[in-house]
Coordinates of C-alpha atoms and ligand atoms in Angstrom, one line a residue:
M1 CA 69.3 12.2 80.8
P2 CA 71.5 15.2 81.6
K3 CA 69.9 18.6 81.2
Y4 CA 71.5 21.9 80.3
R5 CA 69.9 25.2 80.9
A6 CA 70.8 28.6 79.4
P7 CA 68.8 31.8 80.1
G8 CA 67.7 34.5 77.8
R9 CA 68.7 38.1 78.8
V10 CA 67.2 41.5 79.0
N11 CA 69.5 44.5 78.6
L12 CA 68.8 47.3 81.1
I13 CA 70.8 49.8 79.2
G14 CA 73.6 49.9 76.6
D15 CA 72.4 48.9 73.2
H16 CA 74.5 48.8 70.0
T17 CA 77.6 49.4 72.2
D18 CA 78.9 45.8 72.5
Y19 CA 80.3 45.6 69.0
N20 CA 82.0 49.0 69.6
E21 CA 84.0 47.6 72.5
G22 CA 81.7 49.5 74.9
F23 CA 79.6 48.8 78.0
V24 CA 76.3 47.0 78.5
L25 CA 74.2 46.2 81.6
P26 CA 72.1 43.1 81.0
L27 CA 70.7 40.5 83.4
A28 CA 70.1 36.8 82.8
L29 CA 66.3 36.1 82.9
D30 CA 64.4 33.4 84.6
L31 CA 63.2 32.4 81.1
A32 CA 65.5 29.8 79.7
C33 CA 66.2 27.2 77.0
V34 CA 66.7 23.6 78.3
V35 CA 68.5 20.9 76.3
D36 CA 67.8 17.4 77.6
A37 CA 70.1 15.1 75.7
R38 CA 72.7 12.3 75.9
P39 CA 75.7 11.4 73.7
T40 CA 75.2 9.1 70.7
E41 CA 77.7 6.7 69.1
D42 CA 76.9 7.5 65.5
G43 CA 78.2 11.1 65.2
R44 CA 74.8 12.6 64.5
I45 CA 73.0 15.4 66.4
R46 CA 69.3 14.4 66.6
L47 CA 67.1 16.9 68.4
R48 CA 63.4 17.4 68.7
S49 CA 61.9 20.7 69.8
E50 CA 59.0 20.6 72.3
D51 CA 57.9 24.0 71.0
V52 CA 58.0 23.8 67.2
P53 CA 57.4 20.8 64.8
G54 CA 60.1 19.0 63.0
E55 CA 63.4 17.4 64.0
V56 CA 67.0 18.3 63.5
D57 CA 69.3 15.6 62.3
L58 CA 72.8 16.7 61.3
A59 CA 76.5 15.8 61.4
A60 CA 78.1 16.5 64.8
D61 CA 81.0 18.4 63.1
G62 CA 78.5 21.0 61.8
R63 CA 79.3 20.3 58.1
D64 CA 75.5 20.5 57.4
L65 CA 75.3 24.2 58.2
A66 CA 74.7 25.3 54.6
S67 CA 71.7 22.9 54.2
S68 CA 70.2 23.5 57.6
E69 CA 67.1 25.5 58.2
G70 CA 65.1 27.2 61.0
W71 CA 66.5 26.5 64.5
G72 CA 68.6 23.7 63.0
R73 CA 70.9 26.4 61.7
Y74 CA 71.8 27.4 65.2
A75 CA 72.5 23.7 66.1
A76 CA 74.7 23.3 63.0
G77 CA 76.4 26.7 63.8
V78 CA 77.3 25.7 67.3
A79 CA 78.5 22.2 66.2
K80 CA 80.6 23.8 63.5
V81 CA 82.4 26.5 65.7
L82 CA 83.0 24.0 68.5
S83 CA 84.4 21.5 66.0
Q84 CA 86.8 24.2 64.7
R85 CA 87.9 24.7 68.3
G86 CA 88.8 21.1 68.7
R87 CA 85.7 19.4 70.0
E88 CA 85.5 15.7 68.9
P89 CA 82.4 15.1 66.7
V90 CA 80.4 13.1 69.3
G91 CA 76.7 13.0 68.6
L92 CA 73.8 14.0 70.7
E93 CA 70.2 12.9 71.0
G94 CA 67.3 14.5 72.9
T95 CA 64.9 17.4 73.2
V96 CA 65.0 21.2 73.3
S97 CA 62.4 23.4 75.0
S98 CA 62.4 27.1 75.7
S99 CA 60.4 29.6 77.7
V100 CA 62.3 32.5 76.0
P101 CA 59.9 34.1 73.5
V102 CA 61.3 34.1 69.9
G103 CA 61.8 37.4 68.1
A104 CA 61.3 39.5 71.2
G105 CA 64.8 40.8 71.7
L106 CA 65.3 38.6 74.8
S107 CA 68.0 36.4 73.1
S108 CA 66.2 33.2 72.6
S109 CA 68.8 32.3 70.0
A110 CA 71.7 32.9 72.4
A111 CA 69.9 30.8 75.0
L112 CA 69.6 28.0 72.5
E113 CA 73.2 28.3 71.4
V114 CA 74.6 28.3 74.9
A115 CA 72.4 25.3 76.1
L116 CA 73.4 23.3 73.0
A117 CA 77.1 24.2 73.4
L118 CA 77.1 23.0 77.0
A119 CA 75.4 19.8 76.0
L120 CA 77.8 19.2 73.1
C121 CA 80.9 20.1 75.1
D122 CA 79.8 17.8 78.0
A123 CA 79.1 14.9 75.6
A124 CA 82.6 15.1 74.2
G125 CA 84.4 15.9 77.4
F126 CA 85.5 19.2 75.9
E127 CA 86.0 22.0 78.5
P128 CA 86.4 25.5 77.0
E129 CA 86.7 28.5 79.4
T130 CA 83.5 30.6 79.8
L131 CA 84.8 33.5 77.7
E132 CA 85.9 31.1 74.9
L133 CA 82.5 29.5 75.0
A134 CA 80.8 32.9 74.8
R135 CA 82.9 33.8 71.8
A136 CA 82.2 30.4 70.2
C137 CA 78.4 30.9 70.6
Q138 CA 78.6 34.5 69.3
E139 CA 80.4 33.1 66.2
A140 CA 77.7 30.4 66.0
E141 CA 75.0 33.1 65.9
Q142 CA 77.0 35.0 63.2
V143 CA 77.4 32.0 60.9
A144 CA 73.8 30.8 61.5
T145 CA 72.1 34.2 60.8
G146 CA 74.7 36.2 58.8
V147 CA 74.2 39.0 61.4
P148 CA 77.5 40.4 62.7
C149 CA 76.3 40.5 66.3
G150 CA 78.3 41.4 69.4
I151 CA 79.0 39.3 72.4
M152 CA 76.5 40.6 74.9
D153 CA 73.8 38.0 74.6
Q154 CA 75.9 34.9 74.8
L155 CA 78.1 36.3 77.6
A156 CA 75.1 37.4 79.7
S157 CA 73.5 34.0 79.3
L158 CA 76.7 32.3 80.6
A159 CA 77.7 34.9 83.3
G160 CA 74.3 35.7 84.8
R161 CA 74.1 35.9 88.5
R162 CA 70.9 35.6 90.5
D163 CA 69.5 39.0 91.8
H164 CA 72.3 40.8 89.9
A165 CA 72.7 42.8 86.7
L166 CA 76.0 42.4 84.9
L167 CA 78.2 45.3 83.9
L168 CA 80.1 43.9 80.9
D169 CA 83.1 45.7 79.5
C170 CA 83.0 44.4 75.9
R171 CA 86.6 45.4 75.3
S172 CA 88.2 43.5 78.2
L173 CA 85.2 41.1 78.6
E174 CA 85.4 41.8 82.4
T175 CA 82.1 41.1 84.1
T176 CA 81.0 43.0 87.2
P177 CA 77.8 41.8 88.9
I178 CA 75.7 44.5 90.5
R179 CA 73.0 43.6 93.0
L180 CA 69.6 44.8 92.1
P181 CA 68.1 46.7 95.0
P182 CA 65.1 44.8 96.6
G183 CA 62.8 47.7 96.0
L184 CA 63.4 47.7 92.2
A185 CA 61.5 45.7 89.7
V186 CA 62.4 45.0 86.1
V187 CA 59.4 45.1 83.8
V188 CA 59.6 43.7 80.3
V189 CA 56.8 44.3 77.8
H190 CA 56.7 42.7 74.3
S191 CA 55.3 45.2 71.7
G192 CA 53.6 42.4 69.9
V193 CA 55.7 43.1 66.8
A194 CA 58.4 40.6 66.1
R195 CA 61.8 41.8 65.6
A196 CA 63.5 41.0 62.3
L197 CA 67.2 41.1 63.3
A198 CA 68.4 39.1 60.3
G199 CA 67.7 42.1 58.1
S200 CA 70.5 44.3 56.8
A201 CA 69.8 47.2 59.2
Y202 CA 71.9 45.7 62.1
A203 CA 74.9 45.1 59.8
E204 CA 74.5 48.6 58.3
R205 CA 74.5 50.2 61.7
R206 CA 77.6 48.3 62.7
A207 CA 79.4 49.2 59.5
A208 CA 78.5 52.9 60.1
C209 CA 80.1 52.8 63.6
E210 CA 83.2 51.1 62.3
A211 CA 83.5 53.7 59.5
A212 CA 83.1 56.5 62.0
A213 CA 85.9 55.1 64.2
A214 CA 88.1 54.6 61.2
R215 CA 87.6 58.2 60.1
L216 CA 88.7 59.3 63.6
G217 CA 91.7 57.0 63.4
L218 CA 90.4 55.0 66.3
R219 CA 90.3 51.2 66.9
S220 CA 86.7 51.5 68.0
L221 CA 84.1 54.1 69.1
R222 CA 84.9 53.1 72.7
H223 CA 87.8 55.6 72.4
A224 CA 85.9 58.5 70.9
T225 CA 85.1 61.7 72.9
P226 CA 81.7 63.4 72.8
A227 CA 83.3 66.3 71.0
Q228 CA 84.7 64.1 68.3
V229 CA 81.3 62.7 67.4
A230 CA 79.1 65.7 68.0
D231 CA 78.0 65.9 64.4
E232 CA 77.6 62.2 63.7
P233 CA 74.4 60.8 65.1
R234 CA 75.2 57.1 64.9
A235 CA 78.6 57.5 66.7
R236 CA 77.1 60.1 69.1
H237 CA 74.6 57.4 70.2
V238 CA 77.4 55.0 71.0
V239 CA 79.5 57.5 72.9
S240 CA 76.6 58.9 74.9
E241 CA 75.2 55.4 75.6
N242 CA 78.5 54.2 77.1
A243 CA 78.4 57.1 79.5
R244 CA 74.8 56.3 80.4
V245 CA 75.6 52.6 81.1
L246 CA 78.4 53.6 83.5
A247 CA 76.1 56.2 85.3
A248 CA 73.3 53.6 85.5
A249 CA 75.7 50.9 86.9
D250 CA 76.8 53.5 89.5
A251 CA 73.2 54.5 90.4
L252 CA 72.2 50.8 90.7
A253 CA 75.2 50.0 93.0
R254 CA 74.3 52.9 95.2
G255 CA 70.6 52.1 95.2
E256 CA 69.7 55.5 93.8
L257 CA 66.6 54.5 92.0
D258 CA 65.5 58.0 91.0
A259 CA 68.7 58.5 89.0
L260 CA 68.1 55.4 86.9
G261 CA 64.8 56.4 85.2
P262 CA 66.1 59.4 83.3
L263 CA 69.1 57.4 82.0
L264 CA 66.8 54.8 80.6
S265 CA 64.6 57.4 79.0
A266 CA 67.6 59.2 77.5
S267 CA 68.8 55.9 76.1
H268 CA 65.5 55.4 74.3
A269 CA 65.6 58.9 72.9
S270 CA 69.1 58.3 71.6
L271 CA 68.3 54.9 70.1
R272 CA 65.2 56.5 68.5
D273 CA 66.7 59.8 67.2
D274 CA 70.4 59.2 66.8
F275 CA 70.7 55.5 66.0
E276 CA 67.2 55.2 64.4
V277 CA 66.4 51.6 65.5
S278 CA 63.1 52.3 67.2
T279 CA 59.6 51.8 65.8
P280 CA 56.3 53.7 66.3
E281 CA 55.1 50.8 68.4
L282 CA 58.2 50.8 70.7
D283 CA 57.9 54.6 71.1
A284 CA 54.3 54.2 72.1
L285 CA 55.1 51.4 74.5
V286 CA 57.9 53.4 76.2
R287 CA 55.6 56.4 76.5
A288 CA 52.8 54.2 78.0
L289 CA 55.2 52.7 80.5
E290 CA 56.4 56.2 81.6
E291 CA 52.9 57.5 81.9
A292 CA 51.9 54.4 83.9
G293 CA 54.5 55.4 86.5
A294 CA 57.7 53.5 85.5
L295 CA 60.9 55.2 86.7
G296 CA 62.1 55.0 83.1
A297 CA 61.7 52.9 80.0
R298 CA 63.5 52.1 76.7
L299 CA 63.5 49.7 73.9
T300 CA 65.9 46.8 74.7
G301 CA 68.1 44.7 72.4
A302 CA 68.7 45.5 68.7
G303 CA 65.4 47.4 68.2
F304 CA 63.2 47.2 65.1
G305 CA 60.5 45.6 67.2
G306 CA 60.5 43.2 70.1
C307 CA 60.5 44.4 73.8
A308 CA 60.7 47.5 75.9
V309 CA 62.3 47.3 79.4
A310 CA 61.2 49.5 82.3
L311 CA 62.3 49.9 85.9
A312 CA 59.6 50.4 88.5
R313 CA 59.3 50.4 92.2
A314 CA 58.6 46.8 93.2
A315 CA 55.4 47.6 94.9
E316 CA 54.0 49.3 91.8
A317 CA 55.4 47.0 89.1
E318 CA 52.2 44.9 88.5
Q319 CA 50.1 48.0 88.3
V320 CA 52.6 49.8 85.9
A321 CA 52.7 46.8 83.6
A322 CA 48.9 46.4 83.5
A323 CA 48.2 50.1 82.9
A324 CA 50.9 50.4 80.2
C325 CA 49.7 47.3 78.4
G326 CA 46.1 48.7 78.5
T327 CA 47.1 52.1 77.1
Y328 CA 49.4 50.6 74.5
A329 CA 46.9 48.0 73.3
T330 CA 44.2 50.7 72.9
S331 CA 46.4 53.1 71.0
T332 CA 48.1 50.6 68.7
G333 CA 45.7 47.7 68.4
R334 CA 48.7 45.4 69.1
E335 CA 48.7 42.6 71.8
P336 CA 51.4 43.3 74.4
Q337 CA 52.7 40.7 76.8
S338 CA 54.5 41.6 80.0
W339 CA 56.8 40.0 82.5
I340 CA 58.1 41.1 85.9
C341 CA 61.5 39.6 85.6
A342 CA 63.9 38.2 88.2
A343 CA 67.6 38.0 87.5
A344 CA 68.8 34.4 87.2
D345 CA 72.0 32.5 87.4
G346 CA 73.9 31.9 84.2
A347 CA 73.9 28.7 82.1
G348 CA 74.9 25.4 83.5
K349 CA 74.2 21.7 83.8
I350 CA 71.1 20.8 85.9
D351 CA 71.8 17.8 88.1
S352 CA 69.0 15.3 87.7
Ligands
LIG1 C1 71.6 42.0 69.5 C2 73.0 41.5 69.3 C3 73.9 42.0 70.5 C4 73.7 43.5 70.6 C5 72.3 44.0 70.6 C6 72.1 45.5 70.6 O1 71.0 41.5 70.6 O2 73.0 40.1 69.3 O3 75.2 41.6 70.3 O4 74.5 44.2 69.6 O5 71.6 43.5 69.5 O6 72.7 46.0 71.8

């Protein structure tokens, strides 16, 4: 059976900027979702997960979205948005498995959406452009969860490049791969507290940003100056974070590792104090990573739980991760989990 693989992502810097037409700097992970499936004749999507019990059985045009539950909602969402874009309702039968941890802020749902979308498109001989596919999967996430997410996760999963981070301009959707210097390691640590993104906080933050842009008469906060948002913490985060992303992309491209750390740490402070999406656990984890010798660390993704990302010198990465996990576990009583991550290629069909 054909297999389709789509990676999760970790965002090095630039959070809550994508839906403000701003900049982000994610990389596709070597943790991925794999759909192993073949077309069916009966117009049904029948999928079994190798990770969680239960089976998904729904109409290939996505009309079952309202009655779908759990991960079946993502399948129904993808089927629906692709159908609206002209995909014939050809069915699919097979299995889904994923090494992307759920609720960690590493985009397990985007990986599932993109892998499923590739399988569904291939089954029906439907060939959307990469950007169109990213937009479709973003919309699938929105209809499946009700969360008005941006495009970073789905685009990173599709556009990933081995050994590279991706500078994404979320206004033009231009993608610039930036090679990760060999001496640099990306350390990801799960705080052991699952992130509940489906809550209203994400939507509330997005609405606050849009209201701030509207007050300034701007199409989005991408166009605001620091002076315009000096007294508005939410908007101030977005404007300062965009500048940090561009500075980090520049430092990465030049291999200036020492310049990266302070940018990550400033990003965390801004997400904690101005955007208010951190948690006591994430703050403790970031502190522990910095004390353990990381160049810099920050929460990654939407916040409200999930993972922190740190950059470390490659030779010290294992030691930094182990020491930080030890300190964090002792001070919070939580069970952290860490990964030294490699940047992987974006989603695609695996020849088998
Ligand atoms: C989630 C959303 C993304 C992005 C991040 C925060 O991962 O899906 O679109 O907004 O939060 O940067």
